[in-house]
Short mmCIF file of C-alpha atoms and ligand atoms in Angstrom, two decimals:
data_model
loop_
_atom_site.label_atom_id
_atom_site.label_comp_id
_atom_site.label_asym_id
_atom_site.label_seq_id
_atom_site.Cartn_x
_atom_site.Cartn_y
_atom_site.Cartn_z
CA MET Q 1 108.39 97.16 116.15
CA THR Q 2 108.48 100.53 117.68
CA ALA Q 3 110.00 101.95 120.47
CA ASP Q 4 107.15 102.98 121.73
CA ALA Q 5 105.22 100.21 121.61
CA GLN Q 6 108.15 97.89 122.73
CA SER Q 7 107.91 100.80 126.35
CA ASP Q 8 104.38 99.85 126.09
CA LEU Q 9 104.74 96.11 126.60
CA ILE Q 10 106.88 96.32 129.30
CA GLU Q 11 105.19 98.24 131.39
CA ARG Q 12 102.38 95.97 130.74
CA ARG Q 13 104.35 93.14 131.30
CA LYS Q 14 106.05 95.34 134.40
CA ALA Q 15 102.02 95.40 136.12
CA ALA Q 16 100.97 92.33 134.97
CA LEU Q 17 103.91 90.35 136.32
CA ALA Q 18 105.11 90.20 139.90
CA PRO Q 19 107.83 92.19 140.55
CA ALA Q 20 110.31 88.95 140.83
CA TYR Q 21 110.00 88.32 137.61
CA GLN Q 22 113.09 89.60 136.15
CA LEU Q 23 114.14 90.32 131.94
CA PHE Q 24 117.08 89.26 130.62
CA TYR Q 25 119.25 92.72 129.74
CA ASP Q 26 118.42 96.49 130.07
CA ASP Q 27 116.88 96.82 126.78
CA PRO Q 28 115.39 93.76 126.38
CA VAL Q 29 115.37 91.70 122.85
CA HIS Q 30 111.26 90.70 122.05
CA LEU Q 31 111.71 87.43 120.68
CA VAL Q 32 108.88 86.03 118.55
CA SER Q 33 110.14 82.63 116.50
CA GLY Q 34 112.64 80.57 116.28
CA SER Q 35 114.21 77.63 114.34
CA GLY Q 36 117.22 76.03 114.74
CA VAL Q 37 120.02 77.36 116.47
CA TRP Q 38 118.27 80.60 115.03
CA VAL Q 39 115.79 83.06 116.76
CA HIS Q 40 114.05 86.58 115.71
CA ASP Q 41 112.92 89.42 117.17
CA ALA Q 42 109.70 91.01 116.19
CA ASP Q 43 111.54 93.39 113.87
CA GLY Q 44 113.16 90.44 112.25
CA ARG Q 45 116.79 90.51 113.40
CA ARG Q 46 117.63 87.32 113.86
CA TYR Q 47 120.11 85.82 117.24
CA LEU Q 48 122.25 83.13 117.31
CA ASP Q 49 121.13 80.95 119.93
CA CYS Q 50 124.41 80.65 122.31
CA TYR Q 51 121.95 79.89 126.03
CA ASN Q 52 118.96 77.84 125.12
CA ASN Q 53 119.28 74.39 126.01
CA VAL Q 54 115.52 73.81 126.53
CA PRO Q 55 115.04 74.00 122.85
CA SER Q 56 117.33 70.54 122.86
CA VAL Q 57 116.48 69.78 119.02
CA GLY Q 58 116.29 73.52 118.56
CA HIS Q 59 113.69 75.58 118.59
CA CYS Q 60 110.48 74.15 116.76
CA HIS Q 61 111.88 71.02 115.32
CA PRO Q 62 109.11 70.23 112.79
CA ARG Q 63 108.94 66.35 114.36
CA VAL Q 64 108.43 67.86 117.55
CA VAL Q 65 106.19 70.47 116.31
CA ALA Q 66 104.32 67.81 114.04
CA ALA Q 67 103.83 65.34 117.21
CA LEU Q 68 102.55 67.90 119.68
CA ALA Q 69 100.00 68.86 117.13
CA GLY Q 70 99.47 65.47 116.28
CA GLN Q 71 98.48 63.87 119.63
CA ALA Q 72 96.84 66.80 120.96
CA ALA Q 73 94.19 67.29 117.92
CA LEU Q 74 93.82 62.88 119.20
CA LEU Q 75 93.56 63.16 122.97
CA ASN Q 76 95.06 64.48 125.72
CA THR Q 77 94.13 63.23 129.29
CA HIS Q 78 96.35 61.74 131.98
CA THR Q 79 97.85 58.96 133.59
CA ARG Q 80 95.08 57.22 135.12
CA TYR Q 81 93.97 56.22 131.96
CA LEU Q 82 96.46 53.27 130.07
CA HIS Q 83 97.98 55.69 127.07
CA GLY Q 84 101.01 54.14 125.18
CA ASN Q 85 102.76 56.93 124.74
CA VAL Q 86 103.57 57.50 129.01
CA VAL Q 87 105.15 53.41 128.87
CA GLU Q 88 107.28 53.66 125.50
CA LEU Q 89 108.78 56.87 127.33
CA ALA Q 90 109.25 55.53 130.83
CA GLU Q 91 110.21 52.33 128.97
CA ARG Q 92 113.37 54.78 126.78
CA LEU Q 93 113.96 56.58 129.84
CA GLY Q 94 114.97 53.14 131.63
CA ALA Q 95 116.24 51.50 128.50
CA SER Q 96 118.81 54.92 128.00
CA LEU Q 97 119.80 54.80 131.52
CA ALA Q 98 123.00 52.26 133.25
CA GLY Q 99 122.11 49.40 136.20
CA ASP Q 100 118.22 49.19 137.63
CA LEU Q 101 117.40 52.80 137.29
CA SER Q 102 113.72 51.75 135.20
CA VAL Q 103 110.96 52.86 136.85
CA CYS Q 104 109.91 56.30 136.25
CA PHE Q 105 107.69 59.06 137.67
CA PHE Q 106 106.58 62.10 135.18
CA VAL Q 107 106.14 65.62 136.56
CA CYS Q 108 105.91 69.20 134.92
CA SER Q 109 109.13 70.91 135.50
CA GLY Q 110 112.82 70.43 136.61
CA THR Q 111 111.44 71.51 140.24
CA GLU Q 112 109.17 69.44 140.67
CA ALA Q 113 111.72 66.59 139.86
CA VAL Q 114 113.98 67.57 142.41
CA ASP Q 115 111.30 68.38 145.28
CA LEU Q 116 109.72 64.64 144.46
CA ALA Q 117 113.81 63.16 144.31
CA VAL Q 118 114.39 64.06 147.77
CA GLU Q 119 110.99 62.99 148.71
CA ILE Q 120 111.93 59.54 148.04
CA ALA Q 121 114.84 59.51 149.07
CA ARG Q 122 113.54 61.04 152.60
CA VAL Q 123 111.11 57.64 152.45
CA ALA Q 124 113.51 55.15 151.66
CA THR Q 125 116.52 55.96 153.73
CA GLY Q 126 114.32 57.43 156.66
CA ALA Q 127 116.81 60.07 157.72
CA GLN Q 128 116.54 63.57 155.91
CA GLY Q 129 119.08 65.79 155.98
CA VAL Q 130 120.34 67.25 152.18
CA VAL Q 131 124.21 67.82 150.91
CA VAL Q 132 124.40 70.12 147.76
CA THR Q 133 127.17 72.83 146.93
CA GLU Q 134 127.60 76.39 147.21
CA SER Q 135 126.14 78.58 144.82
CA SER Q 136 123.75 75.50 143.58
CA TYR Q 137 120.59 75.99 141.88
CA HIS Q 138 117.96 72.89 141.23
CA GLY Q 139 114.85 74.89 141.50
CA ASN Q 140 112.15 77.24 143.89
CA THR Q 141 109.89 74.83 145.57
CA SER Q 142 109.45 75.93 149.37
CA LEU Q 143 111.35 72.97 149.41
CA VAL Q 144 113.82 73.14 146.95
CA SER Q 145 114.61 76.49 146.86
CA LYS Q 146 115.93 75.58 150.16
CA LEU Q 147 117.85 73.83 148.12
CA SER Q 148 119.52 76.57 145.96
CA THR Q 149 122.06 77.95 147.78
CA ASP Q 150 122.43 80.97 145.33
CA GLY Q 151 119.35 82.10 146.18
CA TYR Q 152 119.58 83.36 149.78
CA PRO Q 153 121.63 84.08 152.52
CA ALA Q 154 123.69 81.43 154.55
CA THR Q 155 122.77 82.13 157.73
CA ASP Q 156 117.98 80.89 156.86
CA ARG Q 157 119.60 77.59 156.35
CA PRO Q 158 118.14 74.74 157.31
CA ASP Q 159 119.53 72.31 160.17
CA TRP Q 160 118.86 69.16 158.03
CA LEU Q 161 120.78 71.17 154.79
CA GLY Q 162 124.88 70.04 154.03
CA VAL Q 163 126.81 72.32 151.62
CA ILE Q 164 130.25 71.43 150.13
CA GLU Q 165 132.17 73.25 147.69
CA PRO Q 166 132.25 72.35 144.56
CA PRO Q 167 134.53 71.29 142.60
CA ASN Q 168 136.02 73.86 141.02
CA THR Q 169 139.93 73.22 140.79
CA TYR Q 170 140.20 76.86 139.41
CA ARG Q 171 138.87 78.66 141.68
CA GLY Q 172 138.13 76.93 144.78
CA PRO Q 173 139.63 75.92 147.88
CA PHE Q 174 141.81 73.26 146.20
CA ARG Q 175 143.62 74.60 142.69
CA VAL Q 176 145.67 72.64 139.63
CA ALA Q 177 147.74 75.13 137.16
CA THR Q 178 145.21 75.94 133.68
CA SER Q 179 146.81 76.66 130.24
CA THR Q 180 145.99 80.69 131.40
CA ASP Q 181 148.08 80.51 133.94
CA ALA Q 182 152.36 82.53 133.47
CA THR Q 183 153.48 80.06 136.76
CA THR Q 184 152.05 76.63 137.83
CA SER Q 185 151.98 78.43 141.42
CA THR Q 186 149.28 76.51 142.92
CA ASP Q 187 149.12 74.11 145.24
CA THR Q 188 149.08 70.47 142.89
CA ALA Q 189 152.09 69.81 145.01
CA ASP Q 190 149.97 68.13 148.34
CA ALA Q 191 150.61 64.69 147.57
CA VAL Q 192 146.44 63.75 148.11
CA PRO Q 193 145.09 64.25 144.43
CA VAL Q 194 142.62 67.22 144.21
CA GLY Q 195 139.52 65.11 143.37
CA GLU Q 196 140.26 63.54 146.97
CA ARG Q 197 140.42 66.86 148.43
CA TYR Q 198 137.41 67.98 146.90
CA ALA Q 199 135.67 64.96 148.43
CA GLY Q 200 136.90 64.92 151.94
CA LEU Q 201 134.75 67.71 152.26
CA LEU Q 202 131.78 65.56 151.39
CA ALA Q 203 133.30 63.78 154.87
CA VAL Q 204 133.51 66.84 156.76
CA GLU Q 205 130.17 68.20 156.33
CA ILE Q 206 128.75 64.41 156.96
CA GLU Q 207 129.94 64.25 160.24
CA ALA Q 208 128.55 68.59 160.78
CA LEU Q 209 125.06 67.45 159.73
CA ALA Q 210 125.48 64.62 162.21
CA ARG Q 211 126.19 66.80 164.99
CA ARG Q 212 122.90 68.85 164.21
CA GLY Q 213 121.22 65.62 164.76
CA ASN Q 214 120.95 64.72 160.86
CA ASP Q 215 122.21 62.10 158.87
CA PRO Q 216 122.04 62.23 155.10
CA ALA Q 217 118.79 60.69 153.02
CA ALA Q 218 121.08 61.88 149.87
CA LEU Q 219 123.60 63.93 147.47
CA LEU Q 220 122.40 66.24 145.41
CA VAL Q 221 124.29 66.76 142.56
CA ASP Q 222 125.17 68.49 139.14
CA THR Q 223 127.32 67.13 137.43
CA SER Q 224 127.47 70.20 135.13
CA TRP Q 225 127.87 72.53 138.15
CA ASP Q 226 125.52 74.20 136.25
CA SER Q 227 125.48 76.80 138.52
CA ASN Q 228 129.10 76.88 139.57
CA GLY Q 229 130.80 77.81 137.01
CA VAL Q 230 130.66 74.66 134.13
CA LEU Q 231 133.14 72.70 136.32
CA THR Q 232 134.38 69.47 134.84
CA ALA Q 233 135.40 66.87 138.40
CA PRO Q 234 138.16 66.04 139.01
CA ASP Q 235 139.19 61.72 138.28
CA GLY Q 236 137.57 59.87 141.30
CA TYR Q 237 135.45 63.00 142.39
CA VAL Q 238 132.11 61.29 141.62
CA GLU Q 239 133.41 57.96 142.45
CA ARG Q 240 134.67 58.79 146.28
CA ILE Q 241 131.66 60.73 147.13
CA ALA Q 242 129.08 58.48 145.62
CA GLU Q 243 130.78 56.47 148.73
CA ILE Q 244 131.01 58.81 151.40
CA THR Q 245 127.42 59.18 150.52
CA ARG Q 246 126.38 55.33 150.57
CA ALA Q 247 128.57 54.48 153.05
CA ALA Q 248 126.90 57.62 155.81
CA GLY Q 249 123.05 55.59 154.61
CA GLY Q 250 122.65 58.42 152.24
CA LEU Q 251 121.26 57.68 148.26
CA VAL Q 252 122.52 59.66 145.35
CA ILE Q 253 120.45 61.57 143.10
CA ALA Q 254 122.46 62.63 140.14
CA ASP Q 255 119.80 66.14 139.18
CA GLU Q 256 120.26 65.81 135.39
CA VAL Q 257 118.21 68.86 134.38
CA GLN Q 258 121.12 70.68 132.82
CA ALA Q 259 124.17 67.68 132.15
CA GLY Q 260 121.30 65.39 130.24
CA TYR Q 261 120.86 64.17 126.78
CA CYS Q 262 124.06 64.81 125.11
CA ARG Q 263 124.68 68.39 126.87
CA LEU Q 264 128.68 67.55 127.65
CA GLY Q 265 129.72 65.09 125.01
CA ASP Q 266 130.03 62.04 124.88
CA HIS Q 267 127.40 60.62 126.84
CA PHE Q 268 123.36 60.95 127.14
CA TRP Q 269 124.04 61.46 131.02
CA GLY Q 270 126.24 63.50 132.56
CA HIS Q 271 126.85 60.84 135.01
CA ASP Q 272 127.92 57.96 132.82
CA ARG Q 273 130.65 61.00 132.09
CA TYR Q 274 132.10 59.46 135.86
CA GLY Q 275 131.11 55.98 135.57
CA LEU Q 276 128.14 56.83 138.28
CA ILE Q 277 125.37 54.69 138.75
CA PRO Q 278 123.08 56.69 140.50
CA ASP Q 279 120.51 55.81 142.84
CA ILE Q 280 117.63 59.00 141.51
CA VAL Q 281 117.83 60.45 138.01
CA THR Q 282 115.99 63.90 137.65
CA ILE Q 283 115.42 65.32 134.17
CA GLY Q 284 113.96 68.56 132.56
CA LYS Q 285 114.31 70.94 130.26
CA PRO Q 286 115.67 69.94 127.55
CA MET Q 287 113.28 67.05 127.85
CA GLY Q 288 110.40 68.18 126.40
CA ALA Q 289 112.63 70.32 123.71
CA GLY Q 290 110.21 73.55 125.25
CA HIS Q 291 107.46 71.85 126.20
CA PRO Q 292 107.14 71.67 130.41
CA VAL Q 293 107.82 67.76 130.44
CA ALA Q 294 110.42 66.32 133.47
CA ALA Q 295 110.80 62.99 135.14
CA VAL Q 296 112.59 60.83 138.07
CA VAL Q 297 113.80 57.66 137.50
CA THR Q 298 114.98 55.53 140.48
CA THR Q 299 115.49 51.62 140.87
CA PRO Q 300 112.03 49.15 141.07
CA GLU Q 301 113.34 48.61 144.80
CA ILE Q 302 113.53 52.44 146.19
CA ALA Q 303 110.32 52.84 144.07
CA ALA Q 304 108.33 49.88 145.23
CA THR Q 305 109.88 51.66 149.44
CA PHE Q 306 108.35 54.49 148.61
CA ALA Q 307 104.84 53.41 147.59
CA GLU Q 308 104.53 51.31 150.49
CA ARG Q 309 104.69 55.26 152.59
CA ARG Q 310 103.03 57.35 149.33
CA SER Q 311 100.55 56.99 146.27
CA TYR Q 312 101.95 59.74 143.67
CA PHE Q 313 99.33 61.58 140.44
CA ASN Q 314 100.01 64.53 138.58
CA THR Q 315 97.37 65.57 136.68
CA PHE Q 316 99.59 67.37 133.67
CA GLY Q 317 102.92 65.34 134.32
CA GLY Q 318 103.37 62.27 131.63
CA ASN Q 319 99.89 63.18 129.70
CA PRO Q 320 99.72 61.85 125.76
CA VAL Q 321 100.79 64.95 124.62
CA SER Q 322 104.06 65.15 126.89
CA ALA Q 323 105.26 61.86 126.69
CA ALA Q 324 103.97 61.77 122.53
CA VAL Q 325 107.09 65.79 122.17
CA ALA Q 326 109.15 63.37 125.24
CA LEU Q 327 109.90 60.39 123.00
CA ALA Q 328 109.87 62.61 119.73
CA VAL Q 329 112.86 64.59 121.69
CA LEU Q 330 114.48 61.33 121.84
CA ASP Q 331 113.60 60.61 117.92
CA VAL Q 332 115.46 63.25 116.72
CA ILE Q 333 118.32 62.88 119.19
CA ASP Q 334 119.07 59.59 117.39
CA ASP Q 335 117.85 59.91 113.56
CA GLU Q 336 119.88 63.48 113.80
CA ASN Q 337 122.94 61.83 115.48
CA LEU Q 338 123.06 64.53 118.31
CA LEU Q 339 124.86 62.97 120.82
CA ASP Q 340 127.91 62.80 117.95
CA ASN Q 341 127.30 66.31 117.48
CA SER Q 342 127.74 67.75 121.34
CA THR Q 343 131.28 65.28 120.85
CA ASP Q 344 132.53 66.78 118.04
CA THR Q 345 131.18 70.42 117.55
CA GLY Q 346 132.22 70.49 121.40
CA THR Q 347 135.49 70.00 120.93
CA TYR Q 348 136.09 71.50 118.30
CA LEU Q 349 134.18 74.84 120.25
CA GLY Q 350 136.53 73.58 122.93
CA GLY Q 351 139.49 74.19 120.93
CA LEU Q 352 138.13 77.54 119.66
CA LEU Q 353 138.00 78.87 123.18
CA ARG Q 354 141.24 77.13 124.27
CA GLU Q 355 143.22 79.31 121.53
CA LEU Q 356 140.80 82.97 122.15
CA ALA Q 357 142.10 82.75 125.64
CA THR Q 358 145.87 82.54 124.43
CA ARG Q 359 144.95 86.24 122.84
CA HIS Q 360 142.18 88.15 125.48
CA GLU Q 361 143.55 88.38 129.48
CA VAL Q 362 140.18 88.96 130.44
CA ILE Q 363 139.44 84.76 129.52
CA GLY Q 364 140.93 83.50 133.03
CA ASN Q 365 139.91 79.77 132.18
CA VAL Q 366 137.91 77.86 129.70
CA GLN Q 367 135.77 74.93 131.58
CA GLY Q 368 133.61 72.35 130.08
CA SER Q 369 132.91 70.11 127.72
CA GLY Q 370 130.30 68.91 124.76
CA LEU Q 371 127.85 71.31 124.66
CA PHE Q 372 128.38 73.23 127.54
CA TRP Q 373 130.98 75.68 128.21
CA GLY Q 374 132.02 78.69 130.56
CA LEU Q 375 134.93 81.32 130.48
CA ASP Q 376 135.77 82.16 133.74
CA LEU Q 377 136.21 86.26 132.69
CA VAL Q 378 139.20 87.62 135.08
CA ALA Q 379 140.24 91.28 136.20
CA ASP Q 380 143.13 90.06 136.68
CA ARG Q 381 144.72 86.69 135.16
CA ALA Q 382 147.35 86.50 138.45
CA THR Q 383 145.16 87.12 141.35
CA ARG Q 384 142.29 85.02 139.32
CA THR Q 385 139.70 88.29 140.42
CA PRO Q 386 135.91 87.63 139.01
CA MET Q 387 135.43 90.10 135.95
CA SER Q 388 132.67 92.41 137.98
CA TYR Q 389 129.78 91.82 138.07
CA ASP Q 390 128.91 95.14 136.20
CA ASP Q 391 131.79 94.17 133.06
CA GLY Q 392 130.36 91.15 132.91
CA ARG Q 393 126.89 92.43 131.87
CA ARG Q 394 129.01 94.92 130.03
CA LEU Q 395 130.18 92.03 127.58
CA ALA Q 396 126.85 90.04 127.06
CA THR Q 397 124.80 92.80 126.59
CA ALA Q 398 127.27 94.40 124.90
CA LEU Q 399 126.86 90.92 122.70
CA ARG Q 400 123.32 90.49 122.15
CA HIS Q 401 123.95 93.66 119.87
CA ASP Q 402 126.04 91.68 118.21
CA GLY Q 403 123.22 89.13 117.90
CA ILE Q 404 125.00 86.90 119.95
CA LEU Q 405 122.17 85.52 123.41
CA ILE Q 406 124.52 84.45 125.34
CA GLY Q 407 124.37 84.61 129.67
CA LEU Q 408 126.77 84.39 133.12
CA THR Q 409 126.70 81.63 135.75
CA GLY Q 410 128.68 80.92 138.88
CA ARG Q 411 128.88 82.13 142.30
CA TYR Q 412 130.15 85.90 140.80
CA SER Q 413 128.13 85.49 137.67
CA ASN Q 414 131.80 85.79 135.77
CA VAL Q 415 131.32 82.70 133.87
CA LEU Q 416 130.30 83.50 130.20
CA LYS Q 417 127.95 80.00 130.14
CA ILE Q 418 128.00 78.98 126.32
CA ARG Q 419 124.71 76.17 126.40
CA PRO Q 420 123.07 75.83 122.44
CA PRO Q 421 120.41 73.46 121.80
CA LEU Q 422 122.38 70.47 120.42
CA VAL Q 423 121.90 71.36 116.61
CA PHE Q 424 124.66 73.63 117.48
CA GLY Q 425 127.16 73.24 114.26
CA ARG Q 426 130.99 74.24 113.28
CA GLU Q 427 129.11 77.19 111.27
CA HIS Q 428 127.86 78.45 114.35
CA VAL Q 429 130.90 78.04 115.91
CA ASP Q 430 132.35 79.70 113.60
CA GLU Q 431 129.89 82.99 114.04
CA LEU Q 432 130.40 82.55 118.21
CA ILE Q 433 133.66 82.74 118.33
CA ALA Q 434 134.39 85.24 115.78
CA THR Q 435 132.15 87.42 117.59
CA LEU Q 436 133.81 86.95 120.29
CA ASP Q 437 136.97 88.03 119.32
CA SER Q 438 136.33 91.20 118.15
CA ARG Q 439 134.03 91.78 121.24
CA LEU Q 440 136.78 91.33 123.27
CA ALA Q 441 139.29 92.75 121.99
CA ALA Q 442 136.88 95.89 122.23
CA PHE Q 443 135.79 95.62 125.72
CA GLU Q 444 137.72 97.70 128.81
CA LEU Q 445 137.28 96.60 131.78
CA HIS Q 446 135.38 98.87 133.88
CA GLY Q 447 135.84 97.39 137.29
CA GLY Q 448 132.83 97.51 140.11
CA ASP Q 449 131.29 94.68 142.65
CA SER Q 450 132.45 91.67 141.76
CA ARG Q 451 129.44 89.80 143.92
CA ARG Q 452 126.23 88.75 142.33
CA ARG Q 453 122.81 91.64 142.94
CA PRO Q 454 120.01 89.45 144.89
CA GLY Q 455 117.46 89.31 142.59
CA ALA Q 456 119.66 89.61 139.74
CA GLU Q 457 118.62 88.09 136.25
CA TRP Q 458 122.14 86.21 136.08
C1 PLP N 501 120.28 72.16 138.07
C2 PLP N 501 119.28 72.33 137.86
N1 PLP N 501 117.77 71.51 138.37
C3 PLP N 501 116.78 71.84 138.49
C4 PLP N 501 116.42 73.07 138.13
C5 PLP N 501 114.58 73.48 138.34
O1 PLP N 501 114.54 72.81 136.56
P1 PLP N 501 113.17 74.44 136.43
O2 PLP N 501 113.25 75.74 136.37
O3 PLP N 501 112.33 73.26 135.29
O4 PLP N 501 111.56 73.76 137.47
C6 PLP N 501 117.14 73.98 136.78
C7 PLP N 501 117.43 75.30 136.08
O5 PLP N 501 117.61 75.94 136.07
C8 PLP N 501 118.51 73.35 136.87
O6 PLP N 501 119.74 74.06 136.08
#
């Protein structure tokens, strides 16, 4: 594609799409095809996709494409007619979840799933309050955008919203020493374990909610803490926040839109990593490998209470084509052992990222697991000052020119986010690490503002 044709398309897009839309990179990537962990632009250049979890089983997986095309050629209706696909899908999701989590609602996006989950929790508890983390992202309906604290000023928060610090032991209020510290001068000396200290913040926030006249209907937690920089919770934290929530009459909603589907390695679901059995689970992105299918799973008891007060129908949610796609994704995960791949390749990747941190001062911390890692980039390791937003963008852009698609996340958009399709192998890890190594060796800090710009694409 000529430079003129590319500029023309950008201009047409600007005119025809709402200005709230963003494109990654000042010089956007124009993708036209994909296969496995690779995507190709209009000039035939290929990029290693280290960013996209939505094509969970790889871009354009032939079995997913065949399932979609096959069912689309046969029939597509909705859930008010009897069809086997949606029933089988609900059964398989239920079987993958612990405890009594066995009944499903089907929707079309993660946002819709979170919106419905919160409504279910409110109906089931009779309370209105919801607690989320600072800098959370859970979606964008008028309700859910309020739960996405990264997108609007704290002064606009509704009374029913409680907000807690995420358990970021590198950057948050309670810290532990990391392998990149010169000294271990953090406050680990405190007798109370760090997980307990973070959990204590929830108890304080629930009291604050009560003073504003609200009891908690739900704690909404993304167990990968993606928008907080990709975190692993300290010991005891998740169990404790669940206990505190339930003691106050609330339900625990695990937002598995990011953490689910083998992403964190070792377990299919993020909450399983912590031995948590939530009351409600929301599922999205990876579920359809690119096709818009999402779900809410809860217990028969909670679903029955909801049904006493509400009926539910979603025109596209759970249609036979979407369900066929979602079933094919589950089949591929099983048949290609993608949970094992996430665990094994993820361990290999994590080891090499930690080694990279020994060579590059800008890597303040390596955090994550499975095929979800964050490099917390710093301007100064000793003070843990985040790398500026401009520097982070320059680095991600340079990597794009090196043929690596990668993102930024976290409160300061200074965490390089590595979250590739689950078919990422060791050869892809080697390519990513070699490119990061040479790019970081050549990278110079220019400084600038370390606050994320409103409306920034990362
Ligand atoms: C944790 C989490 N929940 C919910 C959502 C919303 O999903 P969707 O964009 O499909 O509406 C996102 C999207 O990034 C997310 O990261």
